[in-house]
mmCIF file of C-alpha atoms and ligand atoms in Angstrom:
data_model
loop_
_atom_site.group_PDB
_atom_site.id
_atom_site.type_symbol
_atom_site.label_atom_id
_atom_site.label_comp_id
_atom_site.label_asym_id
_atom_site.label_seq_id
_atom_site.Cartn_x
_atom_site.Cartn_y
_atom_site.Cartn_z
ATOM 1 C CA MET A 1 -5.441 43.391 -70.456
ATOM 2 C CA ALA A 2 -7.703 42.400 -73.338
ATOM 3 C CA ASN A 3 -7.547 46.006 -74.484
ATOM 4 C CA ILE A 4 -3.768 46.179 -74.527
ATOM 5 C CA ALA A 5 -3.553 42.831 -76.379
ATOM 6 C CA LYS A 6 -6.017 44.201 -78.997
ATOM 7 C CA LEU A 7 -4.129 47.505 -79.161
ATOM 8 C CA PHE A 8 -0.924 45.556 -79.604
ATOM 9 C CA THR A 9 -2.266 43.403 -82.431
ATOM 10 C CA VAL A 10 -3.608 46.373 -84.385
ATOM 11 C CA ARG A 11 -0.486 48.509 -83.866
ATOM 12 C CA THR A 12 1.943 45.737 -84.727
ATOM 13 C CA GLN A 13 0.002 44.714 -87.821
ATOM 14 C CA THR A 14 -0.072 48.316 -88.913
ATOM 15 C CA LEU A 15 3.638 48.716 -88.335
ATOM 16 C CA LEU A 16 4.573 45.561 -90.198
ATOM 17 C CA GLN A 17 2.224 46.433 -93.088
ATOM 18 C CA ALA A 18 3.566 49.977 -93.229
ATOM 19 C CA ALA A 19 7.131 48.730 -93.253
ATOM 20 C CA ALA A 20 6.326 46.256 -96.041
ATOM 21 C CA ARG A 21 4.732 49.064 -98.098
ATOM 22 C CA GLN A 22 7.784 51.352 -97.804
ATOM 23 C CA PRO A 23 9.028 52.359 -101.230
ATOM 24 C CA GLN A 24 12.556 51.299 -102.077
ATOM 25 C CA VAL A 25 13.324 54.710 -103.531
ATOM 26 C CA ALA A 26 11.711 57.709 -101.902
ATOM 27 C CA THR A 27 12.360 61.440 -101.929
ATOM 28 C CA ARG A 28 15.918 62.229 -100.870
ATOM 29 C CA PHE A 29 16.826 65.675 -99.699
ATOM 30 C CA SER A 30 20.361 66.935 -99.769
ATOM 31 C CA SER A 31 21.900 70.086 -98.379
ATOM 32 C CA THR A 32 22.253 71.380 -101.909
ATOM 33 C CA GLY A 33 19.080 70.130 -103.509
ATOM 34 C CA SER A 34 16.327 71.730 -101.407
ATOM 35 C CA ASN A 35 14.865 75.153 -100.987
ATOM 36 C CA TRP A 36 14.525 75.244 -97.259
ATOM 37 C CA GLU A 37 14.404 78.596 -95.552
ATOM 38 C CA PHE A 38 14.877 77.568 -91.902
ATOM 39 C CA ILE A 39 16.562 74.159 -92.009
ATOM 40 C CA LYS A 40 19.335 72.357 -93.883
ATOM 41 C CA THR A 41 19.199 68.666 -94.695
ATOM 42 C CA GLU A 42 21.748 66.146 -95.860
ATOM 43 C CA VAL A 43 22.159 62.411 -96.019
ATOM 44 C CA THR A 44 25.448 61.164 -94.650
ATOM 45 C CA GLY A 45 27.378 58.212 -93.140
ATOM 46 C CA GLU A 46 29.418 55.559 -94.932
ATOM 47 C CA LYS A 47 26.256 53.848 -96.188
ATOM 48 C CA LYS A 48 24.436 57.118 -96.763
ATOM 49 C CA ASN A 49 21.721 56.009 -94.378
ATOM 50 C CA VAL A 50 21.798 58.777 -91.748
ATOM 51 C CA ALA A 51 19.798 61.945 -92.363
ATOM 52 C CA VAL A 52 20.967 65.126 -90.671
ATOM 53 C CA ILE A 53 18.466 67.969 -90.224
ATOM 54 C CA THR A 54 20.078 71.212 -89.067
ATOM 55 C CA LEU A 55 17.924 74.019 -87.664
ATOM 56 C CA ASN A 56 19.162 77.071 -89.504
ATOM 57 C CA ARG A 57 17.742 80.364 -88.250
ATOM 58 C CA PRO A 58 20.878 81.868 -86.760
ATOM 59 C CA LYS A 59 19.583 85.470 -86.344
ATOM 60 C CA ALA A 60 16.939 84.232 -83.864
ATOM 61 C CA LEU A 61 19.008 81.474 -82.229
ATOM 62 C CA ASN A 62 16.859 78.909 -84.054
ATOM 63 C CA ALA A 63 13.645 80.137 -82.385
ATOM 64 C CA LEU A 64 10.976 77.706 -83.565
ATOM 65 C CA CYS A 65 8.694 79.843 -85.717
ATOM 66 C CA ASN A 66 5.808 78.251 -87.615
ATOM 67 C CA GLY A 67 7.747 78.171 -90.870
ATOM 68 C CA LEU A 68 10.639 76.327 -89.247
ATOM 69 C CA MET A 69 8.372 73.772 -87.590
ATOM 70 C CA LYS A 70 6.505 73.159 -90.896
ATOM 71 C CA GLU A 71 9.804 72.527 -92.712
ATOM 72 C CA LEU A 72 10.970 70.255 -89.941
ATOM 73 C CA SER A 73 7.719 68.221 -90.139
ATOM 74 C CA THR A 74 7.993 67.991 -93.901
ATOM 75 C CA ALA A 75 11.577 66.760 -93.799
ATOM 76 C CA LEU A 76 10.796 64.235 -90.990
ATOM 77 C CA LYS A 77 7.820 62.837 -92.884
ATOM 78 C CA ALA A 78 9.937 62.406 -96.052
ATOM 79 C CA TYR A 79 12.819 60.717 -94.187
ATOM 80 C CA GLY A 80 10.319 58.591 -92.312
ATOM 81 C CA LYS A 81 9.127 57.144 -95.611
ATOM 82 C CA ASP A 82 12.612 56.770 -97.118
ATOM 83 C CA ALA A 83 13.579 53.114 -96.893
ATOM 84 C CA ASN A 84 17.271 54.042 -97.283
ATOM 85 C CA ILE A 85 17.310 56.095 -94.115
ATOM 86 C CA SER A 86 17.984 54.215 -90.855
ATOM 87 C CA ALA A 87 18.272 57.106 -88.412
ATOM 88 C CA ILE A 88 17.825 60.860 -88.248
ATOM 89 C CA VAL A 89 20.046 63.358 -86.412
ATOM 90 C CA LEU A 90 18.477 66.708 -85.439
ATOM 91 C CA THR A 91 20.910 69.472 -84.613
ATOM 92 C CA GLY A 92 21.289 73.265 -84.458
ATOM 93 C CA SER A 93 24.259 75.634 -84.329
ATOM 94 C CA GLU A 94 27.172 75.880 -81.922
ATOM 95 C CA LYS A 95 25.370 78.671 -80.030
ATOM 96 C CA ALA A 96 21.836 77.326 -80.008
ATOM 97 C CA PHE A 97 20.038 74.066 -80.683
ATOM 98 C CA ALA A 98 16.927 76.181 -80.325
ATOM 99 C CA ALA A 99 16.053 79.091 -77.983
ATOM 100 C CA GLY A 100 12.409 78.029 -77.822
ATOM 101 C CA ALA A 101 9.173 78.874 -79.551
ATOM 102 C CA ASP A 102 9.324 82.204 -81.388
ATOM 103 C CA ILE A 103 8.332 84.674 -78.652
ATOM 104 C CA LYS A 104 7.848 87.560 -81.133
ATOM 105 C CA GLU A 105 5.583 85.447 -83.326
ATOM 106 C CA MET A 106 3.430 84.149 -80.473
ATOM 107 C CA ALA A 107 3.251 87.350 -78.429
ATOM 108 C CA PRO A 108 0.026 88.620 -80.145
ATOM 109 C CA ASN A 109 -1.785 85.245 -79.780
ATOM 110 C CA THR A 110 -5.091 85.305 -77.902
ATOM 111 C CA TYR A 111 -6.576 82.532 -75.820
ATOM 112 C CA SER A 112 -9.252 81.913 -78.389
ATOM 113 C CA GLN A 113 -6.646 81.658 -81.198
ATOM 114 C CA CYS A 114 -4.565 79.223 -79.174
ATOM 115 C CA ILE A 115 -7.584 77.019 -78.446
ATOM 116 C CA GLN A 116 -9.057 77.131 -81.929
ATOM 117 C CA GLY A 117 -5.740 76.678 -83.714
ATOM 118 C CA ASN A 118 -4.596 74.042 -81.134
ATOM 119 C CA PHE A 119 -1.311 76.029 -80.823
ATOM 120 C CA LEU A 120 1.801 73.841 -80.768
ATOM 121 C CA ASN A 121 -0.139 70.685 -81.669
ATOM 122 C CA ASP A 122 1.609 70.414 -84.990
ATOM 123 C CA TRP A 123 4.966 70.089 -83.248
ATOM 124 C CA THR A 124 4.156 66.475 -82.467
ATOM 125 C CA GLU A 125 5.462 65.204 -85.804
ATOM 126 C CA VAL A 126 8.844 64.881 -84.114
ATOM 127 C CA ALA A 127 7.504 62.523 -81.465
ATOM 128 C CA ARG A 128 5.521 60.627 -84.096
ATOM 129 C CA THR A 129 8.552 59.828 -86.222
ATOM 130 C CA GLN A 130 8.889 56.049 -86.394
ATOM 131 C CA LYS A 131 12.608 56.066 -87.178
ATOM 132 C CA PRO A 132 15.134 56.671 -84.419
ATOM 133 C CA ILE A 133 15.872 60.331 -84.009
ATOM 134 C CA ILE A 134 18.934 61.641 -82.187
ATOM 135 C CA ALA A 135 19.152 65.224 -80.888
ATOM 136 C CA ALA A 136 22.700 66.599 -81.048
ATOM 137 C CA VAL A 137 22.478 69.644 -78.789
ATOM 138 C CA ASN A 138 25.077 72.383 -78.693
ATOM 139 C CA GLY A 139 24.412 75.699 -76.968
ATOM 140 C CA TYR A 140 20.946 76.680 -75.757
ATOM 141 C CA ALA A 141 18.044 74.203 -75.674
ATOM 142 C CA LEU A 142 15.435 76.348 -73.987
ATOM 143 C CA GLY A 143 11.675 76.170 -73.697
ATOM 144 C CA GLY A 144 10.406 74.584 -76.923
ATOM 145 C CA GLY A 145 14.042 73.838 -77.789
ATOM 146 C CA CYS A 146 14.393 71.611 -74.716
ATOM 147 C CA GLU A 147 10.992 70.106 -75.465
ATOM 148 C CA LEU A 148 12.014 69.408 -79.050
ATOM 149 C CA ALA A 149 15.171 67.619 -77.847
ATOM 150 C CA MET A 150 13.027 65.556 -75.444
ATOM 151 C CA MET A 151 10.734 64.506 -78.309
ATOM 152 C CA CYS A 152 13.786 62.813 -79.811
ATOM 153 C CA ASP A 153 14.801 59.283 -78.784
ATOM 154 C CA ILE A 154 18.339 59.954 -77.672
ATOM 155 C CA ILE A 155 20.002 63.231 -76.688
ATOM 156 C CA TYR A 156 23.759 63.758 -77.088
ATOM 157 C CA ALA A 157 24.967 67.105 -75.685
ATOM 158 C CA GLY A 158 27.989 69.208 -76.514
ATOM 159 C CA ASP A 159 29.965 70.146 -73.412
ATOM 160 C CA LYS A 160 28.709 73.756 -73.502
ATOM 161 C CA ALA A 161 25.026 72.885 -73.945
ATOM 162 C CA LYS A 162 22.426 74.454 -71.668
ATOM 163 C CA PHE A 163 18.946 73.152 -71.021
ATOM 164 C CA GLY A 164 16.021 75.005 -69.488
ATOM 165 C CA GLN A 165 12.298 75.681 -69.347
ATOM 166 C CA PRO A 166 12.237 79.486 -68.933
ATOM 167 C CA GLU A 167 8.579 79.971 -69.947
ATOM 168 C CA ILE A 168 7.685 80.959 -66.396
ATOM 169 C CA ALA A 169 9.650 84.182 -66.822
ATOM 170 C CA LEU A 170 7.425 85.035 -69.807
ATOM 171 C CA GLY A 171 4.264 84.613 -67.793
ATOM 172 C CA THR A 172 3.398 81.249 -69.300
ATOM 173 C CA ILE A 173 4.214 77.579 -68.834
ATOM 174 C CA PRO A 174 5.822 74.929 -71.052
ATOM 175 C CA GLY A 175 3.336 73.864 -73.765
ATOM 176 C CA ALA A 176 5.069 71.089 -75.717
ATOM 177 C CA GLY A 177 5.910 68.528 -73.059
ATOM 178 C CA GLY A 178 8.186 70.460 -70.685
ATOM 179 C CA THR A 179 6.143 69.703 -67.595
ATOM 180 C CA GLN A 180 5.439 66.126 -68.678
ATOM 181 C CA ARG A 181 8.394 64.590 -70.491
ATOM 182 C CA LEU A 182 10.925 66.429 -68.297
ATOM 183 C CA THR A 183 9.226 65.165 -65.126
ATOM 184 C CA ARG A 184 9.225 61.589 -66.382
ATOM 185 C CA VAL A 185 12.912 61.838 -67.240
ATOM 186 C CA VAL A 186 14.454 63.754 -64.314
ATOM 187 C CA GLY A 187 11.832 63.262 -61.613
ATOM 188 C CA LYS A 188 9.491 65.710 -59.891
ATOM 189 C CA SER A 189 11.919 67.725 -57.766
ATOM 190 C CA LYS A 190 14.392 68.628 -60.548
ATOM 191 C CA ALA A 191 11.607 69.226 -63.105
ATOM 192 C CA MET A 192 9.705 71.408 -60.647
ATOM 193 C CA GLU A 193 12.886 73.340 -59.859
ATOM 194 C CA MET A 194 13.605 73.931 -63.548
ATOM 195 C CA CYS A 195 10.017 74.840 -64.487
ATOM 196 C CA LEU A 196 9.344 77.100 -61.491
ATOM 197 C CA THR A 197 12.643 78.989 -61.531
ATOM 198 C CA GLY A 198 13.381 79.001 -65.269
ATOM 199 C CA ASN A 199 17.024 78.274 -64.342
ATOM 200 C CA MET A 200 19.160 76.429 -66.877
ATOM 201 C CA ILE A 201 21.238 73.359 -66.216
ATOM 202 C CA ASN A 202 24.486 72.675 -68.009
ATOM 203 C CA ALA A 203 25.383 69.577 -70.043
ATOM 204 C CA GLN A 204 27.139 67.859 -67.196
ATOM 205 C CA GLU A 205 24.176 68.239 -64.888
ATOM 206 C CA ALA A 206 21.830 67.157 -67.709
ATOM 207 C CA GLU A 207 23.862 63.953 -68.011
ATOM 208 C CA LYS A 208 23.843 63.417 -64.247
ATOM 209 C CA VAL A 209 20.051 63.623 -64.092
ATOM 210 C CA GLY A 210 19.571 61.403 -67.142
ATOM 211 C CA LEU A 211 18.256 64.038 -69.534
ATOM 212 C CA VAL A 212 21.134 63.316 -71.989
ATOM 213 C CA SER A 213 22.915 60.057 -72.529
ATOM 214 C CA LYS A 214 26.347 61.473 -73.306
ATOM 215 C CA VAL A 215 28.345 64.718 -73.177
ATOM 216 C CA ILE A 216 30.836 65.227 -76.002
ATOM 217 C CA PRO A 217 33.280 68.063 -76.863
ATOM 218 C CA ALA A 218 31.215 70.518 -78.879
ATOM 219 C CA ASP A 219 33.219 70.203 -82.080
ATOM 220 C CA GLN A 220 32.874 66.389 -82.104
ATOM 221 C CA LEU A 221 29.178 66.274 -81.276
ATOM 222 C CA LEU A 222 27.695 65.943 -84.765
ATOM 223 C CA GLY A 223 30.226 63.318 -85.812
ATOM 224 C CA GLU A 224 29.474 61.221 -82.749
ATOM 225 C CA ALA A 225 25.712 61.562 -83.249
ATOM 226 C CA VAL A 226 26.076 60.403 -86.876
ATOM 227 C CA LYS A 227 28.197 57.478 -85.730
ATOM 228 C CA LEU A 228 25.412 56.558 -83.301
ATOM 229 C CA GLY A 229 22.933 56.686 -86.194
ATOM 230 C CA GLU A 230 25.226 54.508 -88.280
ATOM 231 C CA LYS A 231 25.547 51.978 -85.462
ATOM 232 C CA ILE A 232 21.727 51.761 -85.183
ATOM 233 C CA GLY A 233 21.621 51.509 -88.982
ATOM 234 C CA THR A 234 23.651 48.275 -88.883
ATOM 235 C CA HIS A 235 20.583 46.583 -87.476
ATOM 236 C CA SER A 236 17.218 45.759 -89.081
ATOM 237 C CA ASN A 237 15.266 49.008 -89.687
ATOM 238 C CA LEU A 238 12.060 47.011 -89.091
ATOM 239 C CA ILE A 239 13.147 45.571 -85.749
ATOM 240 C CA VAL A 240 14.628 48.945 -84.670
ATOM 241 C CA GLN A 241 11.216 50.485 -85.313
ATOM 242 C CA LEU A 242 9.471 47.860 -83.135
ATOM 243 C CA CYS A 243 12.074 48.269 -80.430
ATOM 244 C CA LYS A 244 11.657 52.034 -80.388
ATOM 245 C CA GLU A 245 7.938 51.637 -80.010
ATOM 246 C CA ALA A 246 8.379 49.186 -77.162
ATOM 247 C CA VAL A 247 10.698 51.545 -75.228
ATOM 248 C CA ASN A 248 8.315 54.453 -75.816
ATOM 249 C CA THR A 249 5.453 52.346 -74.439
ATOM 250 C CA ALA A 250 7.218 52.424 -71.089
ATOM 251 C CA TYR A 251 6.316 56.081 -70.886
ATOM 252 C CA GLU A 252 2.701 55.685 -71.946
ATOM 253 C CA THR A 253 1.341 52.698 -70.042
ATOM 254 C CA THR A 254 1.535 50.966 -66.672
ATOM 255 C CA LEU A 255 4.370 48.509 -66.045
ATOM 256 C CA GLN A 256 2.107 45.461 -66.539
ATOM 257 C CA GLU A 257 0.676 46.746 -69.800
ATOM 258 C CA GLY A 258 4.119 47.726 -70.995
ATOM 259 C CA LEU A 259 5.542 44.316 -70.173
ATOM 260 C CA LYS A 260 2.666 42.642 -72.031
ATOM 261 C CA PHE A 261 3.212 44.908 -75.032
ATOM 262 C CA GLU A 262 6.939 44.168 -74.988
ATOM 263 C CA ARG A 263 6.335 40.390 -74.792
ATOM 264 C CA ARG A 264 3.943 40.420 -77.730
ATOM 265 C CA THR A 265 6.233 42.597 -79.813
ATOM 266 C CA PHE A 266 9.077 40.239 -79.009
ATOM 267 C CA HIS A 267 6.900 37.338 -80.168
ATOM 268 C CA ALA A 268 6.042 39.277 -83.333
ATOM 269 C CA THR A 269 9.698 39.504 -84.294
ATOM 270 C CA PHE A 270 9.539 35.749 -84.773
ATOM 271 C CA SER A 271 7.329 36.336 -87.801
ATOM 272 C CA THR A 272 10.029 38.375 -89.549
ATOM 273 C CA ALA A 273 12.754 37.312 -91.985
ATOM 274 C CA ASP A 274 15.193 39.604 -90.152
ATOM 275 C CA ARG A 275 14.803 37.678 -86.875
ATOM 276 C CA LYS A 276 15.524 34.429 -88.732
ATOM 277 C CA GLU A 277 18.500 35.990 -90.520
ATOM 278 C CA GLY A 278 19.895 37.546 -87.309
ATOM 279 C CA MET A 279 19.933 34.230 -85.463
ATOM 280 C CA GLN A 280 21.084 32.218 -88.479
ATOM 281 C CA ALA A 281 23.989 34.637 -89.027
ATOM 282 C CA PHE A 282 25.021 34.200 -85.369
ATOM 283 C CA VAL A 283 25.010 30.454 -85.724
ATOM 284 C CA GLU A 284 26.972 30.612 -88.992
ATOM 285 C CA LYS A 285 29.460 33.122 -87.508
ATOM 286 C CA ARG A 286 28.856 35.714 -90.230
ATOM 287 C CA PRO A 287 27.439 39.280 -90.322
ATOM 288 C CA ALA A 288 23.662 39.400 -90.698
ATOM 289 C CA LYS A 289 22.139 40.813 -93.906
ATOM 290 C CA PHE A 290 18.857 42.456 -92.891
ATOM 291 C CA THR A 291 16.132 43.271 -95.399
ATOM 292 C CA SER A 292 13.507 44.794 -93.118
ATOM 293 C CA GLU A 293 11.113 41.969 -93.913
HETATM 294 C C1 2MC B 301 7.138 76.590 -76.049
HETATM 295 C C2 2MC B 301 7.231 77.822 -75.512
HETATM 296 C C3 2MC B 301 6.064 78.459 -74.914
HETATM 297 C C4 2MC B 301 8.522 78.515 -75.486
HETATM 298 O O1 2MC B 301 9.463 77.984 -75.962
HETATM 299 S S1 2MC B 301 8.649 80.114 -74.887
HETATM 300 C C5 2MC B 301 10.341 80.582 -75.241
HETATM 301 C C6 2MC B 301 11.309 80.088 -74.249
HETATM 302 N N1 2MC B 301 12.638 80.545 -74.505
HETATM 303 C C7 2MC B 301 13.144 81.659 -73.940
HETATM 304 O O2 2MC B 301 12.498 82.304 -73.140
HETATM 305 C C8 2MC B 301 14.564 82.017 -74.342
HETATM 306 C C9 2MC B 301 14.561 83.416 -74.993
HETATM 307 N N2 2MC B 301 15.908 83.797 -75.313
HETATM 308 C C10 2MC B 301 16.827 84.197 -74.410
HETATM 309 O O3 2MC B 301 16.610 84.235 -73.229
HETATM 310 C C11 2MC B 301 18.149 84.702 -74.900
HETATM 311 O O4 2MC B 301 18.035 84.970 -76.281
HETATM 312 C C12 2MC B 301 19.300 83.688 -74.711
HETATM 313 C C13 2MC B 301 18.979 82.335 -75.300
HETATM 314 C C14 2MC B 301 19.624 83.547 -73.233
HETATM 315 C C15 2MC B 301 20.570 84.206 -75.487
HETATM 316 O O5 2MC B 301 20.860 85.525 -75.118
HETATM 317 P P1 2MC B 301 21.880 86.372 -76.013
HETATM 318 O O6 2MC B 301 23.084 85.581 -76.307
HETATM 319 O O7 2MC B 301 22.045 87.669 -75.309
HETATM 320 O O8 2MC B 301 21.149 86.583 -77.419
HETATM 321 P P2 2MC B 301 19.899 87.552 -77.736
HETATM 322 O O9 2MC B 301 20.437 88.856 -78.150
HETATM 323 O O10 2MC B 301 18.905 87.545 -76.618
HETATM 324 O O11 2MC B 301 19.247 86.770 -78.955
HETATM 325 C C16 2MC B 301 19.707 86.908 -80.302
HETATM 326 C C17 2MC B 301 18.494 87.178 -81.185
HETATM 327 O O12 2MC B 301 17.652 86.042 -81.100
HETATM 328 C C18 2MC B 301 16.330 86.439 -80.732
HETATM 329 N N3 2MC B 301 15.712 85.394 -79.930
HETATM 330 C C19 2MC B 301 16.306 84.589 -78.955
HETATM 331 N N4 2MC B 301 15.401 83.731 -78.448
HETATM 332 C C20 2MC B 301 14.237 83.961 -79.112
HETATM 333 C C21 2MC B 301 12.936 83.401 -79.014
HETATM 334 N N5 2MC B 301 12.679 82.347 -78.226
HETATM 335 N N6 2MC B 301 11.984 83.916 -79.821
HETATM 336 C C22 2MC B 301 12.250 84.917 -80.670
HETATM 337 N N7 2MC B 301 13.446 85.452 -80.787
HETATM 338 C C23 2MC B 301 14.439 85.012 -80.020
HETATM 339 C C24 2MC B 301 16.537 87.680 -79.884
HETATM 340 O O13 2MC B 301 15.353 88.446 -79.838
HETATM 341 C C25 2MC B 301 17.641 88.325 -80.674
HETATM 342 O O14 2MC B 301 17.085 88.954 -81.804
HETATM 343 P P3 2MC B 301 17.427 90.515 -82.152
HETATM 344 O O15 2MC B 301 18.902 90.482 -82.429
HETATM 345 O O16 2MC B 301 16.593 90.776 -83.354
HETATM 346 O O17 2MC B 301 17.101 91.259 -80.951
#
């Protein structure tokens, strides 16, 4: 218990300090202003506070080659530091969110190269992003594509989306969270069935088992995901960040440690100007003006 309290204090101080240090103007990428090869980026929403990153490798159904993952990490890091961005939407094309790691690229890998290069380790930037990240999944989300979606905080699915962990058919197993995150989300039996057969599930089943929080007609998916980002963006970016971390802690600790972490984080919000403002605004019957302080 002492350990979790210590961990909490250090993590919360770091978070609050990091938030306070965020520059008011940071790099802003637009769909027209960047030289991406494998992704597209734009900032959208009425308040221009939602970043949309679109995986853009149509010839390979957005297979996640090294170049694509590097660009994705770079964009996520930049948006993570941009004080004007409240939420990030990650999406693909109508046919594929992503059909997995690039099979042609990884086929020649040897065991020793995988170990020494810690293959797939650099994918974790997505899960490290401190801002809320919403996956808007149309079409295939397979293998690493499904794992990428699961690294996000919320998954919205288009009504034709398909999720699966087909690595078993390639003579390998999921390597970026498929056996771990999927099992925590859908339970052992369904995760085992998906990982051992490689069978896909459709959007409706994914919603039924809790893998996605909403199924939306494919052509409205991105708009709805952006609206979700905008809704989150009406709140304090600072408190949203703390709340995200508290929810994520549920996956990483025991219930007792998680409850303790949540309680201390809740207490910490009482040291922020945004908590004061939020409650004061309620009392004065006016909208809150948050400053992330
Ligand atoms: C983290 C790990 C280890 C992993 O993710 S392992 C990879 C797991 N993913 C998979 O096994 C899915 C592989 N893809 C498929 O099974 C099929 O492409 C789908 C998604 C069912 C779609 O099938 P189709 O509609 O018939 O399209 P298909 O012609 O296969 O694909 C279009 C192009 O994308 C390429 N492509 C699709 N998925 C790819 C992948 N994961 N890696 C590399 N290329 C891929 C495919 O080779 C083809 O290229 P080309 O035209 O040069 O032959």
